[in-house]
XYZ file of C-alpha atoms in Angstrom:
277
model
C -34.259 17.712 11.962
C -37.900 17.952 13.475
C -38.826 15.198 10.636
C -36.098 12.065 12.356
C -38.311 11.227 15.061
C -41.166 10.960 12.605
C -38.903 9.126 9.945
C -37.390 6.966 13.117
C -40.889 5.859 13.847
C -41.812 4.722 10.108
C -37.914 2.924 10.322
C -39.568 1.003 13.444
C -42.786 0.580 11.881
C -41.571 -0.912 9.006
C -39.268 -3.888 10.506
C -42.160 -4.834 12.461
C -43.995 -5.898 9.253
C -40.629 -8.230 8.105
C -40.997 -11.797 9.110
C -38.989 -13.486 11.795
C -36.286 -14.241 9.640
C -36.018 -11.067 6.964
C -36.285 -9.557 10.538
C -33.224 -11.204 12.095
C -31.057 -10.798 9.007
C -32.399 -7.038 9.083
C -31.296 -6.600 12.986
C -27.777 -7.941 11.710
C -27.200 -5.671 8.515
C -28.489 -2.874 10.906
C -25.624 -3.714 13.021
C -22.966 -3.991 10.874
C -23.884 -0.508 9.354
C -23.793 1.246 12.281
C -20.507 0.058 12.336
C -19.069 2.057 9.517
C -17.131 5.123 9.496
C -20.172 6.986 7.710
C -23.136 6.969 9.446
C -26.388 5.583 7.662
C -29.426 8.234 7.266
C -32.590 7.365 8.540
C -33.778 8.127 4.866
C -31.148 5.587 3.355
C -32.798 3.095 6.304
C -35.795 3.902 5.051
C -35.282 3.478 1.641
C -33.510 0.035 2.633
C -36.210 -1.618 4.595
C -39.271 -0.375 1.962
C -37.045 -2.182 -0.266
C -36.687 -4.969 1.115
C -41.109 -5.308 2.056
C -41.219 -5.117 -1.413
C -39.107 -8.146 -2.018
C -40.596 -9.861 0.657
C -44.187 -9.204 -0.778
C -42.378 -10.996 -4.043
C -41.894 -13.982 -1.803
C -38.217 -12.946 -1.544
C -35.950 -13.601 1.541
C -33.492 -11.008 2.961
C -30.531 -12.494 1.465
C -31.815 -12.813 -2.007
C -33.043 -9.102 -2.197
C -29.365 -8.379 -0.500
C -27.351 -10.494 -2.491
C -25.521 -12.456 0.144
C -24.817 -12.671 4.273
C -25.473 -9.646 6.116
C -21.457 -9.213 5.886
C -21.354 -9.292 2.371
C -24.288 -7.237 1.603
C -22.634 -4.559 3.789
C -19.742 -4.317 1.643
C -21.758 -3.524 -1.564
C -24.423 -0.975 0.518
C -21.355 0.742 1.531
C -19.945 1.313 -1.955
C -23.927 2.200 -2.784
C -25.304 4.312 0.146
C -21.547 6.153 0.049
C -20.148 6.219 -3.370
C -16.807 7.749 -3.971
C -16.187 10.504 -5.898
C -15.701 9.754 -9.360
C -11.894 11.302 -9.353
C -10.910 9.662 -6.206
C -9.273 6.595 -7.703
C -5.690 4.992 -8.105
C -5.704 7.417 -11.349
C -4.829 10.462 -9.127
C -1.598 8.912 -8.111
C -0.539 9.472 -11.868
C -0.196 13.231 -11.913
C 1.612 13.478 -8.060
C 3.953 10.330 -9.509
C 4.455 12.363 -13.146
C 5.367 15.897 -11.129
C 7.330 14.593 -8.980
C 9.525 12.277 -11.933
C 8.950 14.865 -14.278
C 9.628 18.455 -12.156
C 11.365 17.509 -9.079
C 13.733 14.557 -9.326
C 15.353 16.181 -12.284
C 16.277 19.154 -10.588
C 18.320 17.114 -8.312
C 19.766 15.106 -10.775
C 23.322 16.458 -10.169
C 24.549 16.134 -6.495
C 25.908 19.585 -6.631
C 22.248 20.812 -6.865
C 20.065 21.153 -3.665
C 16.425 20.444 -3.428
C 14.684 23.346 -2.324
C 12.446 22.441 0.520
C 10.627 25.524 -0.024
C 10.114 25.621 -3.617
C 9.039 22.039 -3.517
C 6.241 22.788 -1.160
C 4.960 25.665 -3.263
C 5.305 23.698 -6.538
C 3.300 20.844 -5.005
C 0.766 23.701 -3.514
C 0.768 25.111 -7.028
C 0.020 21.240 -8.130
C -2.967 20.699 -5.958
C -4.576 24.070 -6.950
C -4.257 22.740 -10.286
C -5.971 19.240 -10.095
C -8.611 20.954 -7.342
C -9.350 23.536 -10.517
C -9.682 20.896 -13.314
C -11.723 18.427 -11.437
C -14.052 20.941 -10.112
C -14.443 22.090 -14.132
C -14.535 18.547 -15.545
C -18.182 17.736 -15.011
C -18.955 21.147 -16.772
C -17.704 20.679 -19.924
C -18.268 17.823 -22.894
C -14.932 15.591 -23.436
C -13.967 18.473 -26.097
C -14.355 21.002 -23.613
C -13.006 19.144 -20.788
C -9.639 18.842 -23.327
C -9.430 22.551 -23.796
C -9.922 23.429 -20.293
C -7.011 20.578 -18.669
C -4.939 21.954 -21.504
C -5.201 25.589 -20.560
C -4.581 24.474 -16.535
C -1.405 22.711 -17.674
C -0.237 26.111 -19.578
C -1.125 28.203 -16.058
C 0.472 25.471 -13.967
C 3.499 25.354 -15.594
C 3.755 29.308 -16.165
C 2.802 29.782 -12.536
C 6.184 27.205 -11.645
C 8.104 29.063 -13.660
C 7.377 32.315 -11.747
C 7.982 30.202 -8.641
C 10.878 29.240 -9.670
C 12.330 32.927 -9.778
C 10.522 34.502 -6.541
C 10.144 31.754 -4.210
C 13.488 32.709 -1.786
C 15.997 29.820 -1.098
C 15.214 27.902 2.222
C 14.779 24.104 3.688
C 18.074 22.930 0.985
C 18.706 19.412 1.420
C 21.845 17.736 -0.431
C 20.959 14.244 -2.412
C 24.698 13.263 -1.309
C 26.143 10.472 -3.527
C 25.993 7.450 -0.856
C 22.796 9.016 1.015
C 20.944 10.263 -2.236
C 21.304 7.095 -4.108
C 19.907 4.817 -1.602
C 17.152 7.575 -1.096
C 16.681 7.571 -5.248
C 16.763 4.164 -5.996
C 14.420 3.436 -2.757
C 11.990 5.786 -4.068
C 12.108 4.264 -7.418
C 11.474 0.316 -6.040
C 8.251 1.850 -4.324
C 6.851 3.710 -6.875
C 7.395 0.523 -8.769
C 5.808 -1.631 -5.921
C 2.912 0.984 -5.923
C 2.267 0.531 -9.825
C 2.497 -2.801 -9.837
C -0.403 -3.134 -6.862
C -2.385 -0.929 -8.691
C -2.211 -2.601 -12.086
C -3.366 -5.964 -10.170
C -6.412 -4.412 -8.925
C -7.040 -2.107 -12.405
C -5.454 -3.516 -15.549
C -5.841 -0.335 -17.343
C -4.271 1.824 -14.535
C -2.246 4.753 -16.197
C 0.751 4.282 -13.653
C 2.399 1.654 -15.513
C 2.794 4.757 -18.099
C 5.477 5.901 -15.510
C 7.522 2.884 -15.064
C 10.093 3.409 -18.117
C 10.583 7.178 -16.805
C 11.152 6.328 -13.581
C 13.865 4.025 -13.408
C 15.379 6.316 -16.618
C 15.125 9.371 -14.579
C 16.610 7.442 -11.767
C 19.602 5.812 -13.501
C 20.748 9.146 -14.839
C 20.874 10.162 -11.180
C 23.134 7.215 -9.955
C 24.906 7.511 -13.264
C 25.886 11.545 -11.656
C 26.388 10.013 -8.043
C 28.557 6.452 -8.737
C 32.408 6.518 -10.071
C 33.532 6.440 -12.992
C 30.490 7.687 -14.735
C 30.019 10.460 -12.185
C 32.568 12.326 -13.673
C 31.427 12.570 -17.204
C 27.813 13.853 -15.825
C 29.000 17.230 -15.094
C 30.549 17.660 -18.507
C 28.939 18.658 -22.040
C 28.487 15.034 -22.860
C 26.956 14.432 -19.445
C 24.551 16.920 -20.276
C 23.660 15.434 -23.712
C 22.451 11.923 -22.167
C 20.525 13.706 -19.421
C 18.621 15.839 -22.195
C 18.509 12.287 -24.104
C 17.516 10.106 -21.208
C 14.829 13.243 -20.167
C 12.747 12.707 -23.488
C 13.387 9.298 -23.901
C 11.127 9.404 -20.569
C 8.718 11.459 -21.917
C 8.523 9.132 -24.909
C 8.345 6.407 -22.848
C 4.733 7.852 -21.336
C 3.726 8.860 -24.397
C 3.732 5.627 -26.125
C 2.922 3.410 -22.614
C 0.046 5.937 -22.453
C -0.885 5.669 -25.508
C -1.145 1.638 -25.534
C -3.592 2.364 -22.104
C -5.861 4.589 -23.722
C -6.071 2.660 -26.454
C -7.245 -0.384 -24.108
C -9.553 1.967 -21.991
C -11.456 2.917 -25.204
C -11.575 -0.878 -26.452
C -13.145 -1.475 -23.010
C -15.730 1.126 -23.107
C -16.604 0.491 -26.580
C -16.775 -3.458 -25.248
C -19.171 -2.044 -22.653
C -21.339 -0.002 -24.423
C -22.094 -2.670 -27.050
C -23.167 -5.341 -24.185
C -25.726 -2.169 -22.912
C -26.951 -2.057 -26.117
């Protein structure tokens, strides 16, 4: 702290030397930055205005060493000077979508069956240990290791539900009625889709659309339990058979979707590394 008002001073120093108009655009980028959520450093000032006297000493104007208007060169400094972190993308949706297709929805696929309020917050608790764990180990390991390690968090994730399961005492039940729970079902169901289909526009090789098959499979077996006359044969042996059919028929579905994404995700890398080189 006893080094800003020295650092301040340089900041100053240094827009003095910009010309008139590298000065003006400065003043107005300066301006829209102090704008953002995030404050910017005097450092990252610093580092931004030697910058640009280099460029200028090039015979280079403001806008060409920023790329654009003030306003546009604010959008890319702010994705530069605050960078987000690398497992803070539309990819995290995937495992909160999968859990909650793929743990809690079936639980409740029968009307007769609560959800369990509590349990639901402890297996989501349980969840967010999980990815907190694994992303804090990724950067450790090579791809190999980073394998092993998700695979052994999976193992202690779903051992430590299973234990949850069992202990965690019956509280906060809430009935998926027929009428109520399969507006609430197939609502759900339309947004996730909604959700996937936004992402997808923005990143083509988005691993949501991996969830769209088990989805709307996981919710027609649930309005197949909750709407006459097939809500009858649900409850019965046969019932039972298509849930256990339609289940891994969803996980089948990710599987092979998945497998189609990475596919394209390695193409693209592969495509990427060979324009480096």
């Amino acid at each position: 702290m006893a080094n800003r008002p020295a650092m301040t001073a340089q900041n100053a120093a240094l827009r003095e030397q910009l010309t008139p108009t590298n000065r003006e655009y400065w003043d107005q980028l300066a301006g829209l930055l102090a704008q953002q959520p995030k404050p910017t450093s005097d450092a990252q000032i610093h580092d931004l205005l030697t910058g640009l006297l280099v460029a200028q000493n090039r015979q280079e104007d403001a806008s060409q060493f920023f790329g654009g208007t003030p306003e546009e060169a604010v959008r890319t400094l702010t994705a530069t000077l605050w960078p987000r972190p690398w497992w803070l993308t539309s990819d995290l949706w995937f495992p909160f979508i999968l859990f909650t297709v793929g743990i809690i929805l079936p639980t409740v696929v029968l009307p007769a069956v609560p959800l369990q309020l509590s349990l639901v917050a402890v297996q989501y608790g349980l969840l967010v240990i999980a990815l907190g764990l694994g992303i804090w180990l990724a950067p450790k390991f090579s791809p190999r290791g980073r394998l092993v390690s998700w695979g052994i968090i999976v193992v202690a994730l779903l051992a430590a539900l299973s234990v949850a399961a069992r202990w965690v005492p019956a509280a906060g039940l809430v009935y998926l009625t027929r009428k109520g729970g399969s507006v609430f079902l197939l609502a759900f169901a339309v947004v996730v889709t909604g959700l996937i289909v936004g992402v997808q526009r923005r990143q083509t090789a988005s691993w949501l659309p991996a969830l769209t098959a088990d989805v709307w499979i996981t919710t027609l077996l649930a309005l197949m339990a909750r709407i006459a006359p097939t809500s009858s044969l649900m409850v019965t042996a046969t019932g039972n058979l298509v849930i256990a059919l339609g289940t891994i028929l969803g996980d089948l579905s990710i599987l092979i979707i998945g497998w189609h994404i990475w596919q394209t995700r390695q193409s693209a890398n592969d495509e990427d590394n060979s324009n480096v080189k």
